[in-house]
Tab-separated table of C-alpha atoms and ligand atoms in Angstrom:
chain	number	residue	atom	x	y	z
A	197	MET	CA	0.063	-0.020	0.017
A	198	VAL	CA	1.153	3.534	-0.725
A	199	LEU	CA	1.257	6.068	2.136
A	200	VAL	CA	0.992	9.770	1.475
A	201	SER	CA	1.763	12.638	3.898
A	202	ARG	CA	0.393	16.054	3.124
A	203	SER	CA	0.966	19.548	4.495
A	204	PRO	CA	-1.804	20.504	6.887
A	205	GLN	CA	-1.676	24.219	5.829
A	206	ARG	CA	-1.783	23.378	2.129
A	207	PRO	CA	-3.233	19.908	1.743
A	208	ASP	CA	-2.638	19.917	-1.936
A	209	ASP	CA	1.234	19.936	-1.181
A	210	LEU	CA	2.152	16.339	-1.174
A	211	VAL	CA	5.212	15.988	1.061
A	212	VAL	CA	5.970	12.400	0.504
A	213	GLU	CA	4.489	9.364	-1.127
A	214	VAL	CA	6.075	6.011	-0.285
A	215	GLU	CA	5.316	2.197	-0.148
A	216	GLU	CA	4.409	1.068	3.331
A	217	ALA	CA	6.664	-1.474	4.963
A	218	ASP	CA	4.647	-4.783	4.987
A	219	ALA	CA	5.356	-7.701	7.232
A	220	GLU	CA	8.025	-9.067	4.934
A	221	ALA	CA	9.813	-5.813	4.692
A	222	VAL	CA	9.751	-5.385	8.520
A	223	ALA	CA	11.128	-8.899	8.921
A	224	GLY	CA	13.923	-8.172	6.535
A	225	ALA	CA	14.703	-4.902	8.276
A	226	ALA	CA	14.784	-6.742	11.570
A	227	GLU	CA	17.161	-9.209	10.360
A	228	ARG	CA	19.617	-6.506	9.277
A	229	ALA	CA	19.035	-4.684	12.486
A	230	ARG	CA	19.814	-7.765	14.560
A	231	ALA	CA	23.145	-8.282	12.804
A	232	ALA	CA	23.982	-4.538	13.125
A	233	ALA	CA	22.958	-4.721	16.808
A	234	GLY	CA	25.493	-7.616	17.570
A	235	ARG	CA	28.391	-5.754	16.075
A	236	TRP	CA	27.300	-2.448	17.629
A	237	ALA	CA	27.106	-3.943	21.190
A	238	ALA	CA	30.608	-5.130	20.730
A	239	THR	CA	31.847	-1.796	19.514
A	240	PRO	CA	33.745	0.247	22.252
A	241	ALA	CA	31.675	2.781	24.013
A	242	LEU	CA	34.012	5.590	23.067
A	243	GLU	CA	33.285	4.755	19.317
A	244	ARG	CA	29.523	4.592	19.996
A	245	SER	CA	29.756	7.938	21.649
A	246	ALA	CA	31.599	9.411	18.816
A	247	ALA	CA	29.054	8.156	16.348
A	248	LEU	CA	26.246	9.847	18.236
A	249	GLY	CA	28.327	12.946	18.332
A	250	ALA	CA	28.700	12.838	14.599
A	251	ALA	CA	24.870	12.294	14.177
A	252	ALA	CA	24.324	15.398	16.342
A	253	ASP	CA	26.713	17.366	13.914
A	254	ALA	CA	24.904	16.053	10.878
A	255	LEU	CA	21.466	17.158	12.267
A	256	ALA	CA	22.911	20.503	13.304
A	257	GLY	CA	24.355	21.075	9.903
A	258	ALA	CA	20.866	20.548	8.289
A	259	ALA	CA	19.021	22.331	10.964
A	260	ALA	CA	17.367	24.993	8.676
A	261	GLU	CA	16.404	22.437	6.083
A	262	VAL	CA	14.783	20.157	8.698
A	263	THR	CA	13.024	22.996	10.396
A	264	ASP	CA	11.408	24.031	6.981
A	265	LEU	CA	10.421	20.412	6.413
A	266	MET	CA	8.892	20.245	9.900
A	267	VAL	CA	6.874	23.426	9.138
A	268	ARG	CA	5.675	21.925	5.913
A	269	GLU	CA	4.850	18.455	6.892
A	270	VAL	CA	3.247	18.884	10.314
A	271	GLY	CA	2.442	22.603	10.442
A	272	LYS	CA	4.649	23.443	13.481
A	273	PRO	CA	5.174	27.226	13.820
A	274	VAL	CA	8.780	27.904	12.616
A	275	THR	CA	9.980	29.165	15.916
A	276	GLU	CA	8.916	25.967	17.747
A	277	ALA	CA	10.105	23.816	14.805
A	278	GLY	CA	13.654	25.427	15.064
A	279	ALA	CA	13.713	24.954	18.810
A	280	GLU	CA	12.793	21.226	18.314
A	281	VAL	CA	15.493	20.591	15.884
A	282	ALA	CA	18.023	22.304	18.307
A	283	ARG	CA	16.590	20.072	21.017
A	284	GLY	CA	17.144	16.982	18.758
A	285	VAL	CA	20.807	17.975	18.488
A	286	GLY	CA	21.084	18.504	22.310
A	287	ILE	CA	19.515	14.999	22.841
A	288	LEU	CA	22.099	13.347	20.507
A	289	HIS	CA	24.961	15.136	22.365
A	290	TYR	CA	23.523	14.298	25.738
A	291	TYR	CA	23.156	10.479	25.057
A	292	ALA	CA	26.593	10.447	23.229
A	293	GLN	CA	28.058	11.271	26.786
A	294	GLN	CA	25.825	8.765	28.480
A	295	ALA	CA	27.351	5.981	26.404
A	296	LEU	CA	30.383	6.550	28.820
A	297	ASP	CA	28.359	6.493	31.912
A	298	PRO	CA	29.089	3.590	34.464
A	299	ASP	CA	27.497	0.452	33.024
A	300	GLY	CA	26.579	-1.185	36.316
A	301	GLU	CA	27.160	-1.516	39.984
A	302	THR	CA	29.220	-3.563	42.195
A	303	TYR	CA	28.041	-5.302	45.319
A	304	PRO	CA	29.845	-6.954	48.208
A	305	GLY	CA	30.926	-10.473	47.234
A	306	PRO	CA	31.364	-13.526	49.484
A	307	GLY	CA	35.026	-12.723	50.146
A	308	PRO	CA	37.428	-9.798	49.746
A	309	ALA	CA	38.747	-10.858	46.385
A	310	ALA	CA	35.390	-12.038	45.042
A	311	LEU	CA	33.453	-9.660	42.665
A	312	LEU	CA	29.640	-9.376	42.462
A	313	LEU	CA	28.622	-7.110	39.666
A	314	ALA	CA	25.268	-6.085	37.983
A	315	ARG	CA	26.164	-5.006	34.404
A	316	ARG	CA	23.903	-3.343	31.972
A	317	ARG	CA	23.621	-4.843	28.548
A	318	PRO	CA	21.616	-3.808	25.485
A	319	ARG	CA	18.368	-5.566	24.668
A	320	GLY	CA	19.218	-6.012	20.980
A	321	VAL	CA	16.715	-4.491	18.559
A	322	ALA	CA	14.639	-1.627	19.953
A	323	GLY	CA	11.278	-0.839	18.194
A	324	LEU	CA	9.995	2.785	18.287
A	325	ILE	CA	6.459	3.731	17.349
A	326	THR	CA	5.868	7.438	17.377
A	327	PRO	CA	3.429	10.207	16.729
A	328	TRP	CA	3.547	13.098	14.316
A	329	ASN	CA	3.523	16.029	16.772
A	330	PHE	CA	7.257	16.005	17.786
A	331	PRO	CA	8.526	14.349	14.678
A	332	VAL	CA	12.279	14.998	15.507
A	333	ALA	CA	12.412	15.164	19.302
A	334	ILE	CA	10.370	12.105	20.150
A	335	PRO	CA	12.199	9.645	17.673
A	336	LEU	CA	15.533	11.009	18.915
A	337	TRP	CA	14.777	10.894	22.644
A	338	LYS	CA	14.037	7.163	22.119
A	339	ALA	CA	16.619	6.240	19.472
A	340	ALA	CA	19.629	8.176	20.976
A	341	PRO	CA	19.611	6.363	24.328
A	342	ALA	CA	18.880	3.038	22.498
A	343	LEU	CA	21.889	3.438	20.308
A	344	ALA	CA	24.093	4.844	23.028
A	345	PHE	CA	23.614	1.702	25.066
A	346	GLY	CA	24.346	-0.591	22.161
A	347	ASN	CA	20.999	-1.374	20.479
A	348	ALA	CA	19.854	-1.249	16.834
A	349	VAL	CA	16.662	0.862	16.179
A	350	LEU	CA	13.677	0.263	14.015
A	351	LEU	CA	11.558	3.359	13.921
A	352	LYS	CA	7.936	3.285	12.611
A	353	PRO	CA	6.977	6.965	12.454
A	354	SER	CA	3.371	8.303	12.251
A	355	PRO	CA	2.227	8.328	8.581
A	356	ASP	CA	1.777	12.003	9.005
A	357	ALA	CA	5.392	12.586	9.714
A	358	THR	CA	6.946	10.082	7.195
A	359	GLY	CA	8.920	12.647	5.321
A	360	LEU	CA	10.754	13.934	8.372
A	361	ALA	CA	11.604	10.438	9.585
A	362	LEU	CA	13.043	9.457	6.275
A	363	ARG	CA	15.133	12.604	6.198
A	364	LEU	CA	16.362	11.923	9.696
A	365	ALA	CA	17.398	8.355	8.634
A	366	GLU	CA	19.359	9.900	5.631
A	367	LEU	CA	21.024	12.510	7.847
A	368	LEU	CA	22.189	10.008	10.455
A	369	ALA	CA	23.268	7.282	8.043
A	370	PRO	CA	26.854	8.473	7.453
A	371	ALA	CA	27.368	8.518	11.299
A	372	LEU	CA	26.149	5.174	11.963
A	373	PRO	CA	26.874	1.544	10.733
A	374	ASP	CA	24.533	0.027	8.119
A	375	GLY	CA	21.265	-1.267	9.421
A	376	LEU	CA	21.644	0.254	12.769
A	377	PHE	CA	18.924	2.815	12.388
A	378	GLN	CA	16.170	2.012	9.971
A	379	VAL	CA	12.824	3.776	9.342
A	380	LEU	CA	9.774	1.633	8.457
A	381	PRO	CA	7.015	3.822	6.899
A	382	GLY	CA	3.444	2.688	7.501
A	383	GLY	CA	0.429	2.701	9.714
A	384	ALA	CA	-1.102	0.312	12.267
A	385	GLY	CA	-0.182	-2.872	10.233
A	386	THR	CA	3.475	-1.892	10.055
A	387	GLY	CA	3.352	-1.104	13.744
A	388	GLU	CA	1.896	-4.636	14.510
A	389	ALA	CA	4.455	-6.336	12.307
A	390	LEU	CA	7.281	-4.334	14.086
A	391	LEU	CA	5.987	-5.521	17.438
A	392	ASP	CA	6.498	-9.213	16.327
A	393	GLN	CA	10.176	-8.588	15.649
A	394	VAL	CA	11.868	-6.413	18.269
A	395	ASP	CA	13.291	-7.117	21.715
A	396	CYS	CA	11.745	-4.001	23.513
A	397	LEU	CA	9.265	-1.433	22.349
A	398	SER	CA	8.816	2.309	23.099
A	399	PHE	CA	5.586	3.856	21.998
A	400	THR	CA	4.243	7.429	22.095
A	401	GLY	CA	0.698	8.273	20.970
A	402	SER	CA	-2.940	7.977	21.914
A	403	VAL	CA	-4.123	5.990	25.030
A	404	ALA	CA	-6.232	3.659	22.828
A	405	VAL	CA	-3.230	2.440	20.653
A	406	GLY	CA	-0.636	2.568	23.515
A	407	ARG	CA	-2.734	0.098	25.628
A	408	GLN	CA	-3.015	-2.270	22.686
A	409	VAL	CA	0.734	-1.987	22.014
A	410	ALA	CA	1.549	-2.668	25.709
A	411	VAL	CA	-0.723	-5.692	25.841
A	412	ALA	CA	0.764	-7.030	22.599
A	413	ALA	CA	4.296	-6.564	23.858
A	414	THR	CA	3.530	-8.176	27.157
A	415	GLU	CA	2.041	-11.223	25.336
A	416	ARG	CA	5.285	-11.539	23.438
A	417	GLY	CA	7.209	-11.260	26.636
A	418	ILE	CA	9.187	-8.245	25.670
A	419	PRO	CA	9.452	-5.056	27.771
A	420	SER	CA	7.658	-1.882	26.694
A	421	GLN	CA	6.818	1.591	27.698
A	422	ALA	CA	3.957	3.695	26.332
A	423	GLU	CA	3.625	7.484	26.707
A	424	MET	CA	0.083	8.453	25.904
A	425	GLY	CA	-2.391	11.244	26.117
A	426	GLY	CA	-2.990	13.897	28.733
A	427	LEU	CA	-5.652	16.322	29.869
A	428	ASN	CA	-3.410	18.689	31.886
A	429	ALA	CA	-4.642	21.047	34.465
A	430	SER	CA	-3.252	24.430	35.475
A	431	ILE	CA	-4.592	25.449	38.931
A	432	VAL	CA	-4.708	29.143	39.524
A	433	LEU	CA	-4.908	30.198	43.082
A	434	PRO	CA	-6.422	33.482	44.197
A	435	ASP	CA	-3.103	35.119	45.049
A	436	ALA	CA	-1.638	34.525	41.549
A	437	ASP	CA	-1.348	37.503	39.221
A	438	PRO	CA	-4.247	36.813	36.795
A	439	GLU	CA	-2.558	38.433	33.699
A	440	ARG	CA	0.685	36.554	34.122
A	441	ALA	CA	-1.010	33.293	34.794
A	442	ALA	CA	-3.284	33.791	31.739
A	443	THR	CA	-0.397	34.567	29.429
A	444	VAL	CA	1.358	31.286	30.419
A	445	VAL	CA	-1.839	29.236	30.184
A	446	ALA	CA	-2.730	30.687	26.869
A	447	GLY	CA	0.647	29.668	25.379
A	448	ALA	CA	0.359	26.238	26.882
A	449	ALA	CA	-3.111	25.586	25.719
A	450	MET	CA	-2.887	26.959	22.289
A	451	GLY	CA	0.756	26.895	21.264
A	452	TYR	CA	1.210	24.485	18.175
A	453	ALA	CA	-2.533	24.500	18.083
A	454	GLY	CA	-2.708	22.584	21.382
A	455	GLN	CA	-1.241	19.507	19.859
A	456	LYS	CA	1.085	18.558	22.574
A	457	CYS	CA	0.504	15.745	25.095
A	458	THR	CA	1.648	18.331	27.701
A	459	ALA	CA	-0.751	21.068	26.532
A	460	THR	CA	-3.052	22.720	29.211
A	461	SER	CA	-6.550	21.539	28.486
A	462	ARG	CA	-8.133	22.639	31.797
A	463	ALA	CA	-7.600	25.751	33.760
A	464	ILE	CA	-9.039	25.326	37.275
A	465	VAL	CA	-9.574	28.696	39.017
A	466	VAL	CA	-9.880	28.775	42.689
A	467	GLY	CA	-12.339	31.547	44.001
A	468	ASP	CA	-13.715	34.195	41.709
A	469	PRO	CA	-12.961	33.064	38.140
A	470	GLY	CA	-13.660	36.466	36.620
A	471	PRO	CA	-10.271	38.329	36.536
A	472	PHE	CA	-8.381	35.136	35.279
A	473	THR	CA	-11.001	34.247	32.598
A	474	GLU	CA	-11.085	37.764	31.200
A	475	ALA	CA	-7.308	37.839	31.103
A	476	LEU	CA	-7.178	34.374	29.442
A	477	VAL	CA	-9.745	35.311	26.725
A	478	ALA	CA	-7.608	38.385	25.986
A	479	ALA	CA	-4.412	36.562	26.007
A	480	VAL	CA	-5.756	33.832	23.652
A	481	ARG	CA	-7.161	36.422	21.254
A	482	GLU	CA	-3.686	37.949	21.038
A	483	LEU	CA	-2.059	34.874	19.804
A	484	ALA	CA	-1.080	35.085	16.183
A	485	VAL	CA	-2.962	32.353	14.117
A	486	GLY	CA	-1.939	31.509	10.584
A	487	ASP	CA	0.772	30.344	8.312
A	488	PRO	CA	3.400	28.301	10.490
A	489	ALA	CA	6.146	29.570	8.352
A	490	GLU	CA	5.732	33.189	9.641
A	491	GLN	CA	7.973	33.987	12.494
A	492	ALA	CA	5.193	35.539	14.560
A	493	THR	CA	2.825	32.608	14.276
A	494	VAL	CA	1.993	30.757	17.585
A	495	VAL	CA	-1.083	28.771	16.345
A	496	GLY	CA	-0.755	26.976	12.985
A	497	PRO	CA	-3.130	24.363	11.532
A	498	VAL	CA	-4.182	21.131	13.131
A	499	ILE	CA	-2.785	18.003	11.509
A	500	THR	CA	-5.865	16.845	9.350
A	501	GLU	CA	-9.375	17.698	8.464
A	502	GLN	CA	-10.610	15.146	10.899
A	503	ALA	CA	-8.635	16.791	13.803
A	504	MET	CA	-10.257	20.123	12.790
A	505	ARG	CA	-13.783	18.481	12.965
A	506	ARG	CA	-12.869	16.974	16.330
A	507	VAL	CA	-12.344	20.569	17.809
A	508	THR	CA	-15.349	22.106	16.296
A	509	ASP	CA	-17.521	19.199	17.342
A	510	ALA	CA	-16.151	19.354	20.894
A	511	ALA	CA	-17.069	23.077	21.013
A	512	GLU	CA	-20.557	22.543	19.657
A	513	GLU	CA	-21.056	19.666	22.120
A	514	ALA	CA	-19.876	21.747	24.983
A	515	ALA	CA	-22.218	24.597	24.088
A	516	ALA	CA	-25.135	22.152	23.600
A	517	GLY	CA	-24.464	20.893	27.186
A	518	GLY	CA	-24.609	24.242	28.779
A	519	GLY	CA	-20.988	25.468	28.157
A	520	ARG	CA	-20.304	28.980	27.177
A	521	VAL	CA	-17.839	29.446	24.217
A	522	LEU	CA	-15.761	32.389	25.334
A	523	THR	CA	-13.801	32.684	22.088
A	524	GLY	CA	-13.245	30.502	19.015
A	525	GLY	CA	-15.332	27.368	18.398
A	526	ARG	CA	-15.120	27.415	14.605
A	527	ALA	CA	-12.994	26.530	11.643
A	528	LEU	CA	-11.174	29.369	9.828
A	529	ASP	CA	-11.509	30.205	6.261
A	530	GLY	CA	-8.820	29.055	3.956
A	531	LYS	CA	-7.355	25.979	2.410
A	532	GLY	CA	-5.604	24.415	5.432
A	533	TRP	CA	-6.876	22.834	8.506
A	534	PHE	CA	-7.089	25.875	10.714
A	535	VAL	CA	-9.419	26.336	13.729
A	536	ALA	CA	-9.804	29.291	15.987
A	537	PRO	CA	-8.247	28.812	19.473
A	538	THR	CA	-11.232	28.002	21.657
A	539	LEU	CA	-12.108	28.548	25.319
A	540	VAL	CA	-15.178	27.288	27.126
A	541	ASP	CA	-16.466	27.806	30.605
A	542	SER	CA	-19.653	27.167	32.634
A	543	LEU	CA	-19.058	23.338	32.485
A	544	GLY	CA	-18.728	21.042	35.427
A	545	PRO	CA	-15.647	18.814	35.802
A	546	ASP	CA	-17.682	15.867	34.508
A	547	ALA	CA	-18.406	17.359	31.108
A	548	ARG	CA	-16.828	15.502	28.290
A	549	LEU	CA	-14.566	18.434	27.294
A	550	ALA	CA	-13.204	18.249	30.884
A	551	GLN	CA	-12.767	14.428	30.647
A	552	GLU	CA	-11.410	13.524	27.199
A	553	GLU	CA	-8.440	14.577	25.293
A	554	VAL	CA	-9.404	16.520	21.981
A	555	PHE	CA	-5.796	17.167	21.007
A	556	GLY	CA	-6.376	20.693	19.507
A	557	PRO	CA	-6.543	24.284	20.395
A	558	ILE	CA	-9.409	23.987	22.940
A	559	ALA	CA	-9.385	24.350	26.694
A	560	VAL	CA	-11.980	24.595	29.438
A	561	VAL	CA	-12.052	26.991	32.455
A	562	LEU	CA	-13.508	25.333	35.494
A	563	ALA	CA	-14.415	27.293	38.652
A	564	VAL	CA	-13.943	25.714	42.039
A	565	ALA	CA	-14.436	26.985	45.592
A	566	ASP	CA	-11.166	26.008	47.317
A	567	GLU	CA	-7.990	23.909	47.024
A	568	ASP	CA	-9.736	20.638	47.963
A	569	GLU	CA	-12.147	21.043	45.029
A	570	ALA	CA	-9.279	22.067	42.789
A	571	ALA	CA	-7.228	18.878	43.624
A	572	ALA	CA	-10.363	16.635	43.200
A	573	ALA	CA	-11.141	18.229	39.768
A	574	ALA	CA	-7.503	18.047	38.695
A	575	ASN	CA	-7.383	14.305	39.660
A	576	GLY	CA	-10.817	13.357	38.522
A	577	VAL	CA	-9.835	12.303	34.997
A	578	ARG	CA	-8.233	9.092	33.730
A	579	TYR	CA	-4.961	10.870	32.635
A	580	GLY	CA	-2.081	11.994	34.724
A	581	LEU	CA	0.726	13.530	32.732
A	582	VAL	CA	1.420	17.062	33.967
A	583	GLY	CA	-0.211	19.369	36.492
A	584	SER	CA	0.661	23.039	37.208
A	585	VAL	CA	-0.033	25.451	40.002
A	586	PHE	CA	0.010	29.240	39.877
A	587	THR	CA	0.660	31.047	43.132
A	588	ARG	CA	3.038	33.237	45.045
A	589	ASP	CA	2.825	31.170	48.092
A	590	LEU	CA	5.324	28.295	48.091
A	591	ASP	CA	3.690	26.454	50.909
A	592	ARG	CA	0.419	26.307	49.096
A	593	ALA	CA	2.201	25.373	45.887
A	594	LEU	CA	3.965	22.536	47.486
A	595	GLY	CA	0.890	21.303	49.418
A	596	LEU	CA	-1.264	21.205	46.362
A	597	ALA	CA	1.416	19.829	44.079
A	598	ALA	CA	1.935	16.906	46.523
A	599	ARG	CA	-1.827	16.103	46.038
A	600	LEU	CA	-1.753	15.921	42.087
A	601	ASP	CA	-1.709	12.469	40.546
A	602	THR	CA	0.681	13.426	37.789
A	603	GLY	CA	4.072	12.393	36.681
A	604	MET	CA	5.163	15.979	36.335
A	605	ILE	CA	4.431	19.064	38.396
A	606	ARG	CA	5.188	22.565	37.366
A	607	VAL	CA	4.917	25.616	39.600
A	608	ASN	CA	4.266	28.985	38.030
A	609	ALA	CA	5.202	27.299	34.741
A	610	PRO	CA	3.330	26.081	31.657
A	611	THR	CA	2.304	22.382	31.546
A	612	SER	CA	4.021	22.204	28.244
A	613	GLY	CA	7.772	21.914	28.154
A	614	VAL	CA	10.016	18.976	28.551
A	615	ASP	CA	13.558	18.725	29.780
A	616	PHE	CA	15.254	15.928	28.079
A	617	HIS	CA	17.834	15.406	30.770
A	618	ALA	CA	15.188	14.698	33.387
A	619	PRO	CA	12.779	11.584	33.650
A	620	PHE	CA	9.495	12.201	31.627
A	621	GLY	CA	6.256	10.348	31.997
A	622	GLY	CA	2.918	10.220	33.597
A	623	GLU	CA	0.604	8.444	36.018
A	624	LYS	CA	-2.699	6.557	35.430
A	625	GLY	CA	-3.907	6.231	31.828
A	626	SER	CA	-1.088	8.663	30.455
A	627	SER	CA	1.837	6.254	30.886
A	628	PHE	CA	2.771	2.624	31.080
A	629	GLY	CA	6.152	1.136	31.889
A	630	PRO	CA	9.380	2.819	32.845
A	631	ARG	CA	10.012	6.614	32.378
A	632	GLU	CA	11.990	7.862	29.332
A	633	GLN	CA	14.464	10.563	28.838
A	634	GLY	CA	17.289	11.596	31.186
A	635	LYS	CA	19.040	8.732	32.964
A	636	ALA	CA	15.733	6.927	33.174
A	637	ALA	CA	15.936	5.845	29.522
A	638	ARG	CA	18.353	3.211	30.445
A	639	GLU	CA	15.753	1.098	32.071
A	640	LEU	CA	13.964	0.094	28.824
A	641	TYR	CA	16.968	-0.147	26.572
A	642	THR	CA	19.112	-2.357	28.808
A	643	SER	CA	18.760	-5.187	31.083
A	644	THR	CA	20.904	-6.118	33.998
A	645	ARG	CA	23.067	-9.210	34.109
A	646	THR	CA	24.398	-10.262	37.622
A	647	ILE	CA	27.915	-11.666	37.474
A	648	SER	CA	29.870	-13.413	40.258
A	649	VAL	CA	33.590	-13.921	40.042
A	650	LEU	CA	35.352	-15.964	42.707
A	651	PRO	CA	39.073	-16.561	43.085
A	652	HIS	CA	39.982	-19.865	41.500
A	653	GLY	CA	41.015	-21.339	44.773
A	654	GLY	CA	37.633	-20.638	46.431
B	922	NAD	P1	-1.867	7.446	17.454
B	922	NAD	O1	-1.976	6.658	18.690
B	922	NAD	O2	-2.875	7.523	16.480
B	922	NAD	O3	-0.579	6.954	16.711
B	922	NAD	C1	0.737	6.873	17.284
B	922	NAD	C2	1.501	5.766	16.496
B	922	NAD	O4	1.067	4.449	16.600
B	922	NAD	C3	1.585	6.038	14.968
B	922	NAD	O5	2.880	5.837	14.501
B	922	NAD	C4	0.625	5.106	14.470
B	922	NAD	O6	0.739	4.787	13.101
B	922	NAD	C5	0.851	3.869	15.387
B	922	NAD	N1	-0.221	2.942	15.404
B	922	NAD	C6	-1.589	3.150	15.226
B	922	NAD	N2	-2.264	1.928	15.327
B	922	NAD	C7	-1.382	0.945	15.720
B	922	NAD	C8	-1.440	-0.441	16.129
B	922	NAD	N3	-2.578	-1.019	16.101
B	922	NAD	N4	-0.312	-1.047	16.383
B	922	NAD	C9	0.920	-0.421	16.333
B	922	NAD	N5	1.017	0.872	16.098
B	922	NAD	C10	-0.024	1.561	15.724
B	922	NAD	O7	-1.341	8.919	17.925
B	922	NAD	P2	-0.940	10.329	17.073
B	922	NAD	O8	-2.373	10.794	16.566
B	922	NAD	O9	0.051	10.024	16.110
B	922	NAD	O10	-0.602	11.283	18.295
B	922	NAD	C11	-1.429	11.928	18.994
B	922	NAD	C12	-1.454	11.363	20.381
B	922	NAD	O11	-0.144	11.122	20.886
B	922	NAD	C13	-2.168	12.176	21.451
B	922	NAD	O12	-3.023	11.367	22.257
B	922	NAD	C14	-1.071	12.749	22.360
B	922	NAD	O13	-1.476	13.149	23.624
B	922	NAD	C15	-0.151	11.676	22.267
B	922	NAD	N6	1.239	12.038	22.571
B	922	NAD	C16	1.751	11.776	23.878
B	922	NAD	C17	3.048	12.096	24.195
B	922	NAD	C18	3.605	11.686	25.570
B	922	NAD	O14	4.807	11.665	25.658
B	922	NAD	N7	2.812	11.318	26.459
B	922	NAD	C19	3.879	12.833	23.315
B	922	NAD	C20	3.246	13.269	22.102
B	922	NAD	C21	1.944	12.797	21.846
């Protein structure tokens, strides 16, 4: 089957047209990967480190071109796209150094001359299944540690980001041995075929698919991790500056048209919601919406026509259910998949918009009486990726943050934003398996072998 990827701002712009990798192609790629993995695991760590450094340099050298391709293929505003490519370079450099980290631990043995070691070793072939919204950073924050620790990588990108994945593979190819990093274009069928071949699996995408992938991996007996959706809340306490909090929340909710797993979908306002809501509507209306190639643009298109309909349908359903659409709620004129940034209030925490991820530029403002209600509303969803609190009072911030069931907590900071050198992941329906990024990545891409060495004489 042929797969096509089109530009969301100009759907008549065909970015790439390529044959999907079928089960046979996936099996062939896995065989090459397995051979490459064996040689790579035996390559000195210093050489693996140097190769990842060269990969970083290759990406840095093509930064402008990759940024433009990202703008074109997934509609990411150019300033964010440039920052993502720079992050990709940083990730490769960071894991180039981690290839030289201690590769295990020593424990007291049965005698003074005996050794008891727990050494990390690569799993073999790492399978990566990724979404389209961070088409450089997500593949790299999985691939770089996998490679650093001695694995080969098979990447199945989202069909909507196929052009970028193929370009990434071309750029990295001169730095890496043959077969070590391969891209398998395709959709669900290719993903399923990949699952049958690999030794560990890292997934990022929606909850529905992530669950399926984790079950399939477990049935095969391979370790997996799945990073999935979010419905992230920002809690605004009465002592917070409403304008400042609103500016931050507006950016986190609507930047890149809300298409981040860490986007703010719910603003939970303690006490009188009036001043914050007014400031938020003003801040959202000020965001530049339009061509993602323009430097000033903050909100570009959503990825597909279907995604656009999801946002307008969600706004209509919210209005029909008693919600008040404060701004937006409609598709914008023009050729691409543009939708006006949308804010809704006057809904309860059980409304669908306050319970299910839409994955677009839409957020709900929920009014609550006190911090107990705020914590209950924030936690009353099946997701648990990021939570944020806005206040000048450190004690209240710490107290509330400690009650949030999320993998990441941000105080006076947007829910969006990821530090690649720190562990990343969520609670509840947002994540499964070990954390990724930072030093945590080692958990999935290596296993531990415990080794005892005794003197020959006993
Ligand atoms: P998606 O779940 O539709 O697709 C993700 C990947 O899975 C794609 O490569 C897709 O082709 C593949 N896939 C689909 N069906 C499959 C199957 N049956 N077996 C194997 N692979 C299959 O997600 P998407 O639309 O690409 O991305 C948006 C979603 O990703 C949102 O829910 C968002 O919150 C989430 N996301 C999460 C994080 C995170 O780190 N938590 C980061 C970015 C995006």
